Amino acid sequence: MLSFPTDGNLSLYLHIPFCTTCCSYCAFYSEPVDATKAYLQPYVDRLEKEIRACKAHLDRFFTIFIGGGNPGSLTADQLRRLLVAAKADASDEVTIEMNPETFDETYFSLFAEGLVTRLSMGIQSMDDPTLIRLGRNARREDNLRSIALARQARLQYGIELSFDLMVCLPGQTVDLAIADLHEILMLSESDHISLYCLTVEEGTELALQVGLGNTTVLDEDGQEDFLQKMWSELRRLGFEHYEVSNFCRNGKKSKHNQVYWRLDNYLGLGSSAASTLTEGSLARHYTQNQSLQEFALSQCFSGYEEEHVDANQQIEEYVMMALRTNAGIDKQVFAARYQKDFDCLFASAISSLDSSWYSDTIQFFVLTEYGFMVIDEILLRLALEIS
Ligand code: SF4
């Protein structure tokens, strides 16, 4: 059994590491579902038992997120078992990720029963040549069909929608990306967009192709220019840029993701899932280290490795997450949490930053959009100060 605080809010993340096939840029752990079908049911069985054992100590989970991989590799009945075990209808927000190629009306019953309140769909691009280059399984036709279904689900059951879009892709122009954004918003009327810049991760097919010179990606300046134009268009369309990669209208922020960015407590169950749990001054991570096959065939709660997080690491993680958002760091909250004065701790690092990257008041330290663009550099300088 894992150890976690039973008072206060605890969120739950469930990892479903089954995908149709592997996208060329993806460095997340997942395996093709066709080759691992035999493990689906035992995987769900163990996950359900672990959820029940954890839920027995709690009234409810604050928020729930089922991600992957592609949770659409599971049937609606299999997902229902997990959600009922977690008593999802008592949670403030329950998000499920779905890939367009597997989303259909069979999942509508989960919305109708109040077990899922938010649907997050990885569209990435509306352009077939781009989707093919990315190694995506869905094509434009799948995207159009699934966006229409998502909109129908929103109208029928009042669920919230979010769509993922990727930019700075090989062969993609800003005009093409903006046309994708407009089309998704026009078809779905979504109030939430996650916009990701392509990154070349080591060990992926994309990295291999870039290394061989078969694919070229934008340099840093090209990426900045591309992102500035996308961010400006989203602003023009009425979206708030509330996290480096996330935009919302009408206050429709993701409650679950805010748990991560505030470093609030969440429990991650399933192969390769991670947890962050803090009680007073003690913090720990759990990382699940089993492959999906091992997870499916092993005893409940085996394979979760516990790591204690020291005081400096806690501060580093908090700063790293909080600065991703447009709420930034509330210095009072920081002082109450770590018994340290933010201004004293970071004065020297902050004085080395370009003043256009941040806003610093008596109460808040917040990055500007220029700051979001160079967040890695900023975090590096602040981290040096902690160590
Ligand atoms: S669908 Fe998502 S998790 Fe699966 S391979 Fe593609 S990017 Fe990775």
Short mmCIF file of C-alpha atoms and ligand atoms in Angstrom, two decimals:
data_model
loop_
_atom_site.label_atom_id
_atom_site.label_comp_id
_atom_site.label_asym_id
_atom_site.label_seq_id
_atom_site.Cartn_x
_atom_site.Cartn_y
_atom_site.Cartn_z
CA MET A 1 0.00 0.00 0.00
CA LEU A 2 1.20 3.54 -0.73
CA SER A 3 1.33 6.13 2.03
CA PHE A 4 -0.57 9.37 1.36
CA PRO A 5 -2.27 12.16 3.33
CA THR A 6 -5.94 11.39 3.98
CA ASP A 7 -6.93 14.89 5.09
CA GLY A 8 -7.28 17.74 2.59
CA ASN A 9 -7.56 17.38 -1.15
CA LEU A 10 -5.91 14.51 -2.97
CA SER A 11 -6.12 14.13 -6.75
CA LEU A 12 -5.76 10.93 -8.75
CA TYR A 13 -3.95 10.24 -12.01
CA LEU A 14 -4.47 6.91 -13.79
CA HIS A 15 -2.03 5.93 -16.52
CA ILE A 16 -3.18 3.80 -19.47
CA PRO A 17 0.01 3.04 -21.44
CA PHE A 18 -1.64 1.42 -24.47
CA CYS A 19 -1.53 3.22 -27.85
CA THR A 20 -2.60 2.30 -31.36
CA THR A 21 1.03 2.69 -32.52
CA CYS A 22 3.92 4.92 -31.49
CA CYS A 23 4.03 8.50 -32.82
CA SER A 24 7.43 9.52 -34.21
CA TYR A 25 8.06 12.29 -31.64
CA CYS A 26 6.77 10.50 -28.54
CA ALA A 27 9.06 9.74 -25.61
CA PHE A 28 6.30 8.69 -23.17
CA TYR A 29 6.09 5.08 -22.14
CA SER A 30 3.41 3.22 -24.07
CA GLU A 31 3.11 0.04 -26.12
CA PRO A 32 1.06 -0.82 -29.21
CA VAL A 33 -2.28 -2.21 -28.11
CA ASP A 34 -2.44 -4.86 -30.84
CA ALA A 35 0.66 -6.54 -29.41
CA THR A 36 -0.45 -6.20 -25.76
CA LYS A 37 -4.19 -6.92 -25.96
CA ALA A 38 -3.87 -9.91 -23.63
CA TYR A 39 -2.74 -7.59 -20.82
CA LEU A 40 -5.60 -5.08 -21.05
CA GLN A 41 -8.02 -6.90 -18.75
CA PRO A 42 -5.49 -7.88 -16.05
CA TYR A 43 -4.13 -4.33 -16.20
CA VAL A 44 -7.60 -2.91 -15.52
CA ASP A 45 -8.22 -5.54 -12.79
CA ARG A 46 -5.11 -4.56 -10.84
CA LEU A 47 -5.68 -0.83 -11.32
CA GLU A 48 -9.25 -1.17 -10.05
CA LYS A 49 -8.03 -3.00 -6.91
CA GLU A 50 -5.41 -0.32 -6.22
CA ILE A 51 -7.95 2.48 -6.66
CA ARG A 52 -10.40 0.74 -4.27
CA ALA A 53 -7.68 0.23 -1.65
CA CYS A 54 -6.67 3.93 -1.79
CA LYS A 55 -10.24 5.24 -1.99
CA ALA A 56 -11.11 3.30 1.21
CA HIS A 57 -9.09 5.90 3.17
CA LEU A 58 -10.74 8.96 1.56
CA ASP A 59 -14.16 10.53 1.10
CA ARG A 60 -13.34 11.40 -2.48
CA PHE A 61 -10.60 12.41 -4.88
CA PHE A 62 -10.57 16.17 -5.56
CA THR A 63 -9.92 15.72 -9.30
CA ILE A 64 -9.23 12.68 -11.50
CA PHE A 65 -7.32 12.49 -14.77
CA ILE A 66 -7.11 9.37 -16.96
CA GLY A 67 -4.23 9.80 -19.37
CA GLY A 68 -1.91 7.79 -21.51
CA GLY A 69 -1.07 6.43 -23.90
CA ASN A 70 -4.58 6.38 -25.17
CA PRO A 71 -7.33 5.65 -22.60
CA GLY A 72 -9.52 4.98 -25.65
CA SER A 73 -7.67 1.62 -25.84
CA LEU A 74 -10.02 0.59 -23.01
CA THR A 75 -13.73 0.02 -23.54
CA ALA A 76 -16.29 2.25 -21.85
CA ASP A 77 -17.08 -0.64 -19.46
CA GLN A 78 -13.43 -1.02 -18.46
CA LEU A 79 -13.14 2.73 -17.88
CA ARG A 80 -16.42 2.71 -15.94
CA ARG A 81 -15.01 0.11 -13.53
CA LEU A 82 -12.05 2.38 -12.76
CA LEU A 83 -14.21 5.48 -12.41
CA VAL A 84 -16.79 3.81 -10.19
CA ALA A 85 -13.99 2.44 -7.98
CA ALA A 86 -12.70 6.01 -7.64
CA LYS A 87 -16.24 7.32 -7.00
CA ALA A 88 -15.64 9.78 -9.81
CA ASP A 89 -19.13 11.28 -9.58
CA ALA A 90 -18.07 12.89 -6.27
CA SER A 91 -14.99 14.61 -7.75
CA ASP A 92 -14.82 18.28 -8.81
CA GLU A 93 -13.44 17.42 -12.26
CA VAL A 94 -12.83 14.15 -14.10
CA THR A 95 -10.84 14.40 -17.33
CA ILE A 96 -10.25 11.65 -19.82
CA GLU A 97 -7.82 11.81 -22.73
CA MET A 98 -9.00 10.31 -26.00
CA ASN A 99 -7.31 9.91 -29.36
CA PRO A 100 -9.51 10.75 -32.36
CA GLU A 101 -9.10 7.35 -34.03
CA THR A 102 -10.71 5.47 -31.12
CA PHE A 103 -13.29 7.97 -29.85
CA ASP A 104 -16.92 7.06 -30.53
CA GLU A 105 -20.44 7.23 -29.01
CA THR A 106 -19.85 4.17 -26.82
CA TYR A 107 -18.04 6.52 -24.37
CA PHE A 108 -21.05 8.85 -24.10
CA SER A 109 -22.50 6.74 -21.27
CA LEU A 110 -19.58 7.87 -19.06
CA PHE A 111 -20.62 11.50 -19.61
CA ALA A 112 -24.31 10.69 -19.11
CA GLU A 113 -23.55 9.00 -15.76
CA GLY A 114 -21.52 11.99 -14.54
CA LEU A 115 -18.36 9.86 -14.34
CA VAL A 116 -16.42 12.05 -16.79
CA THR A 117 -16.82 15.85 -16.91
CA ARG A 118 -14.02 16.84 -19.26
CA LEU A 119 -12.67 15.44 -22.52
CA SER A 120 -9.13 16.18 -23.68
CA MET A 121 -8.36 15.22 -27.26
CA GLY A 122 -4.98 15.11 -29.00
CA ILE A 123 -5.74 16.52 -32.45
CA GLN A 124 -2.19 17.94 -33.04
CA SER A 125 -2.84 18.94 -36.67
CA MET A 126 -5.70 19.02 -39.19
CA ASP A 127 -3.35 18.48 -42.11
CA ASP A 128 -2.88 14.93 -43.44
CA PRO A 129 0.74 15.27 -44.68
CA THR A 130 1.69 16.72 -41.26
CA LEU A 131 -0.15 13.95 -39.39
CA ILE A 132 1.64 11.35 -41.51
CA ARG A 133 5.02 12.96 -40.82
CA LEU A 134 4.25 12.84 -37.08
CA GLY A 135 3.40 9.14 -37.30
CA ARG A 136 -0.10 9.84 -35.94
CA ASN A 137 -2.76 7.21 -36.46
CA ALA A 138 -5.60 9.68 -36.89
CA ARG A 139 -6.13 11.47 -40.18
CA ARG A 140 -7.99 14.71 -40.89
CA GLU A 141 -11.19 12.70 -41.42
CA ASP A 142 -10.86 11.08 -37.94
CA ASN A 143 -10.21 14.49 -36.40
CA LEU A 144 -13.30 16.01 -38.04
CA ARG A 145 -15.47 13.10 -36.91
CA SER A 146 -14.19 13.11 -33.33
CA ILE A 147 -14.42 16.91 -32.93
CA ALA A 148 -18.05 16.74 -34.09
CA LEU A 149 -18.72 13.96 -31.56
CA ALA A 150 -16.99 15.91 -28.78
CA ARG A 151 -19.13 18.95 -29.54
CA GLN A 152 -22.24 16.76 -29.47
CA ALA A 153 -21.18 15.39 -26.05
CA ARG A 154 -20.66 18.94 -24.77
CA LEU A 155 -24.13 19.99 -25.94
CA GLN A 156 -25.83 16.85 -24.61
CA TYR A 157 -24.02 16.40 -21.29
CA GLY A 158 -22.41 19.76 -20.54
CA ILE A 159 -18.87 18.36 -20.43
CA GLU A 160 -15.88 20.61 -20.99
CA LEU A 161 -13.59 20.14 -23.99
CA SER A 162 -9.90 20.64 -24.53
CA PHE A 163 -7.89 20.05 -27.69
CA ASP A 164 -4.13 19.60 -28.08
CA LEU A 165 -2.45 21.25 -31.03
CA MET A 166 1.23 20.95 -32.00
CA VAL A 167 3.22 23.70 -33.69
CA CYS A 168 6.69 24.28 -35.11
CA LEU A 169 6.26 21.02 -37.01
CA PRO A 170 8.39 20.12 -40.04
CA GLY A 171 6.80 21.66 -43.13
CA GLN A 172 4.17 23.55 -41.09
CA THR A 173 3.73 27.30 -41.66
CA VAL A 174 2.25 29.73 -39.13
CA ASP A 175 -0.69 30.28 -41.49
CA LEU A 176 -1.39 26.54 -41.59
CA ALA A 177 -1.23 26.27 -37.78
CA ILE A 178 -3.55 29.26 -37.35
CA ALA A 179 -5.97 27.74 -39.87
CA ASP A 180 -5.93 24.51 -37.79
CA LEU A 181 -6.66 26.48 -34.63
CA HIS A 182 -9.55 28.35 -36.26
CA GLU A 183 -11.03 25.17 -37.66
CA ILE A 184 -10.88 23.32 -34.31
CA LEU A 185 -12.46 26.27 -32.49
CA MET A 186 -15.12 26.79 -35.12
CA LEU A 187 -16.12 23.12 -35.11
CA SER A 188 -15.94 22.50 -31.36
CA GLU A 189 -16.52 25.91 -29.70
CA SER A 190 -13.97 24.71 -27.15
CA ASP A 191 -12.89 27.02 -24.33
CA HIS A 192 -9.56 25.26 -23.76
CA ILE A 193 -6.54 24.71 -25.99
CA SER A 194 -3.18 23.13 -25.13
CA LEU A 195 -0.55 24.31 -27.59
CA TYR A 196 2.73 22.40 -27.68
CA CYS A 197 5.91 23.19 -29.55
CA LEU A 198 7.52 20.12 -31.14
CA THR A 199 10.57 18.97 -29.20
CA VAL A 200 13.01 16.41 -30.49
CA GLU A 201 13.36 13.82 -27.72
CA GLU A 202 16.32 11.48 -27.64
CA GLY A 203 15.60 7.92 -28.71
CA THR A 204 12.53 8.77 -30.80
CA GLU A 205 12.01 8.10 -34.51
CA LEU A 206 11.95 11.87 -35.04
CA ALA A 207 15.40 12.25 -33.42
CA LEU A 208 16.70 9.52 -35.73
CA GLN A 209 15.28 11.23 -38.83
CA VAL A 210 16.66 14.63 -37.75
CA GLY A 211 20.05 13.00 -37.11
CA LEU A 212 20.01 11.44 -40.58
CA GLY A 213 19.16 14.80 -42.13
CA ASN A 214 15.81 13.51 -43.44
CA THR A 215 13.80 15.98 -41.34
CA THR A 216 14.59 19.54 -40.35
CA VAL A 217 13.08 21.34 -37.38
CA LEU A 218 12.99 25.05 -36.60
CA ASP A 219 15.89 26.60 -34.70
CA GLU A 220 15.25 28.51 -31.44
CA ASP A 221 14.58 31.86 -33.13
CA GLY A 222 12.20 30.23 -35.61
CA GLN A 223 10.32 28.55 -32.75
CA GLU A 224 10.05 31.79 -30.77
CA ASP A 225 8.69 33.65 -33.75
CA PHE A 226 6.18 30.86 -34.47
CA LEU A 227 5.01 30.70 -30.84
CA GLN A 228 4.69 34.50 -30.52
CA LYS A 229 2.34 34.52 -33.50
CA MET A 230 0.24 31.62 -32.17
CA TRP A 231 0.03 33.13 -28.67
CA SER A 232 -0.97 36.49 -30.11
CA GLU A 233 -3.72 34.86 -32.20
CA LEU A 234 -5.06 32.99 -29.18
CA ARG A 235 -5.10 36.27 -27.23
CA ARG A 236 -7.00 37.92 -30.09
CA LEU A 237 -9.54 35.09 -29.91
CA GLY A 238 -10.19 35.82 -26.23
CA PHE A 239 -8.00 33.15 -24.62
CA GLU A 240 -6.11 33.68 -21.38
CA HIS A 241 -2.56 32.33 -21.48
CA TYR A 242 -2.72 30.77 -18.03
CA GLU A 243 0.18 28.32 -18.32
CA VAL A 244 3.14 28.09 -20.70
CA SER A 245 1.27 25.64 -22.98
CA ASN A 246 -2.36 26.17 -21.88
CA PHE A 247 -5.03 28.68 -22.87
CA CYS A 248 -8.63 29.08 -21.74
CA ARG A 249 -11.70 31.25 -22.24
CA ASN A 250 -14.52 31.91 -19.80
CA GLY A 251 -12.40 30.77 -16.86
CA LYS A 252 -12.31 27.13 -18.05
CA LYS A 253 -8.93 26.24 -16.60
CA SER A 254 -8.02 22.62 -16.03
CA LYS A 255 -8.48 22.04 -12.29
CA HIS A 256 -6.44 18.85 -12.35
CA ASN A 257 -3.43 20.39 -14.08
CA GLN A 258 -3.48 23.27 -11.60
CA VAL A 259 -2.92 20.64 -8.90
CA TYR A 260 0.41 19.80 -10.59
CA TRP A 261 1.40 23.45 -11.01
CA ARG A 262 0.60 24.28 -7.37
CA LEU A 263 2.44 21.12 -6.30
CA ASP A 264 -0.67 19.97 -4.44
CA ASN A 265 -1.01 16.30 -3.60
CA TYR A 266 -1.74 13.77 -6.30
CA LEU A 267 -1.51 10.02 -6.46
CA GLY A 268 -0.48 8.37 -9.73
CA LEU A 269 -1.50 4.75 -10.29
CA GLY A 270 -0.59 2.47 -13.19
CA SER A 271 2.56 1.52 -15.05
CA SER A 272 5.04 4.45 -15.18
CA ALA A 273 2.72 6.80 -13.23
CA ALA A 274 4.21 9.28 -10.76
CA SER A 275 2.90 10.76 -7.48
CA THR A 276 3.81 13.87 -5.51
CA LEU A 277 2.75 13.93 -1.86
CA THR A 278 3.57 16.50 0.82
CA GLU A 279 2.65 16.36 4.52
CA GLY A 280 4.01 19.26 6.55
CA SER A 281 7.70 19.57 5.76
CA LEU A 282 7.94 16.01 4.42
CA ALA A 283 7.56 15.34 0.72
CA ARG A 284 7.82 12.15 -1.27
CA HIS A 285 7.48 10.93 -4.82
CA TYR A 286 6.37 7.51 -5.93
CA THR A 287 7.38 6.33 -9.38
CA GLN A 288 5.88 3.17 -10.84
CA ASN A 289 8.68 1.22 -12.53
CA GLN A 290 6.94 -1.78 -14.07
CA SER A 291 6.24 -2.32 -17.76
CA LEU A 292 2.55 -2.67 -18.53
CA GLN A 293 3.02 -6.44 -18.77
CA GLU A 294 4.70 -6.59 -15.35
CA PHE A 295 2.07 -4.29 -13.89
CA ALA A 296 -0.74 -6.46 -15.23
CA LEU A 297 0.76 -9.67 -13.83
CA SER A 298 2.17 -8.50 -10.47
CA GLN A 299 0.69 -7.97 -7.04
CA CYS A 300 -1.09 -4.76 -6.17
CA PHE A 301 1.25 -1.91 -5.11
CA SER A 302 4.39 -3.71 -6.26
CA GLY A 303 6.82 -1.67 -8.39
CA TYR A 304 6.16 1.74 -6.78
CA GLU A 305 9.51 3.23 -5.83
CA GLU A 306 9.48 5.78 -3.03
CA GLU A 307 11.82 8.77 -3.01
CA HIS A 308 12.04 11.34 -0.22
CA VAL A 309 12.38 14.89 -1.46
CA ASP A 310 14.78 17.12 0.49
CA ALA A 311 13.99 20.74 1.39
CA ASN A 312 15.97 22.30 -1.49
CA GLN A 313 14.49 19.94 -4.03
CA GLN A 314 10.98 20.80 -2.77
CA ILE A 315 11.64 24.51 -3.32
CA GLU A 316 13.12 23.85 -6.76
CA GLU A 317 10.09 21.79 -7.81
CA TYR A 318 7.65 24.38 -6.46
CA VAL A 319 9.35 27.26 -8.29
CA MET A 320 9.61 25.21 -11.46
CA MET A 321 5.88 24.43 -11.49
CA ALA A 322 4.49 27.73 -10.17
CA LEU A 323 6.41 29.86 -12.67
CA ARG A 324 4.78 27.96 -15.52
CA THR A 325 1.51 29.73 -14.70
CA ASN A 326 0.35 33.32 -15.01
CA ALA A 327 -0.44 33.22 -11.27
CA GLY A 328 3.30 32.82 -10.64
CA ILE A 329 4.61 32.69 -7.09
CA ASP A 330 2.66 34.19 -4.21
CA LYS A 331 5.46 35.16 -1.83
CA GLN A 332 3.24 34.72 1.25
CA VAL A 333 2.30 31.20 0.21
CA PHE A 334 5.97 30.48 -0.50
CA ALA A 335 7.02 31.74 2.96
CA ALA A 336 4.29 29.72 4.71
CA ARG A 337 5.26 26.62 2.79
CA TYR A 338 9.06 26.75 3.08
CA GLN A 339 9.74 29.20 5.96
CA LYS A 340 11.95 31.20 3.61
CA ASP A 341 11.72 34.69 2.18
CA PHE A 342 11.41 34.49 -1.62
CA ASP A 343 13.00 37.92 -2.23
CA CYS A 344 16.03 37.15 -0.04
CA LEU A 345 16.52 33.70 -1.49
CA PHE A 346 16.38 34.74 -5.15
CA ALA A 347 17.50 38.40 -5.13
CA SER A 348 20.78 37.74 -6.88
CA ALA A 349 19.30 35.41 -9.55
CA ILE A 350 16.43 37.81 -10.25
CA SER A 351 18.82 40.73 -10.68
CA SER A 352 20.51 38.75 -13.47
CA LEU A 353 17.25 38.38 -15.44
CA ASP A 354 16.11 40.68 -18.22
CA SER A 355 13.39 42.93 -16.76
CA SER A 356 11.03 42.12 -19.68
CA TRP A 357 10.91 38.48 -18.53
CA TYR A 358 9.06 39.00 -15.26
CA SER A 359 6.91 41.19 -13.06
CA ASP A 360 7.97 41.48 -9.42
CA THR A 361 5.68 43.08 -6.84
CA ILE A 362 5.57 42.97 -3.03
CA GLN A 363 3.35 39.89 -3.20
CA PHE A 364 3.89 38.15 -6.54
CA PHE A 365 6.73 37.08 -8.81
CA VAL A 366 5.26 36.24 -12.22
CA LEU A 367 6.79 35.57 -15.63
CA THR A 368 5.62 37.56 -18.64
CA GLU A 369 5.04 35.93 -22.03
CA TYR A 370 8.66 36.85 -22.90
CA GLY A 371 9.59 35.00 -19.72
CA PHE A 372 7.50 31.96 -20.70
CA MET A 373 9.53 31.87 -23.92
CA VAL A 374 12.82 31.54 -22.02
CA ILE A 375 11.51 29.73 -18.94
CA ASP A 376 14.23 27.04 -19.05
CA GLU A 377 16.96 29.69 -18.79
CA ILE A 378 15.15 31.44 -15.92
CA LEU A 379 14.61 28.20 -13.99
CA LEU A 380 18.26 27.29 -14.42
CA ARG A 381 19.39 30.57 -12.87
CA LEU A 382 16.93 30.28 -9.97
CA ALA A 383 17.91 26.64 -9.38
CA LEU A 384 21.59 27.61 -9.10
CA GLU A 385 20.61 30.00 -6.33
CA ILE A 386 18.89 27.23 -4.36
CA SER A 387 21.81 24.85 -4.60
S1 SF4 B 1 -0.83 8.72 -28.92
FE1 SF4 B 1 0.20 10.04 -27.41
S2 SF4 B 1 1.13 8.64 -25.94
FE2 SF4 B 1 0.56 7.42 -27.74
S3 SF4 B 1 2.43 7.35 -28.98
FE3 SF4 B 1 1.21 9.11 -29.72
S4 SF4 B 1 1.94 10.88 -28.54
FE4 SF4 B 1 2.66 9.03 -27.50
#
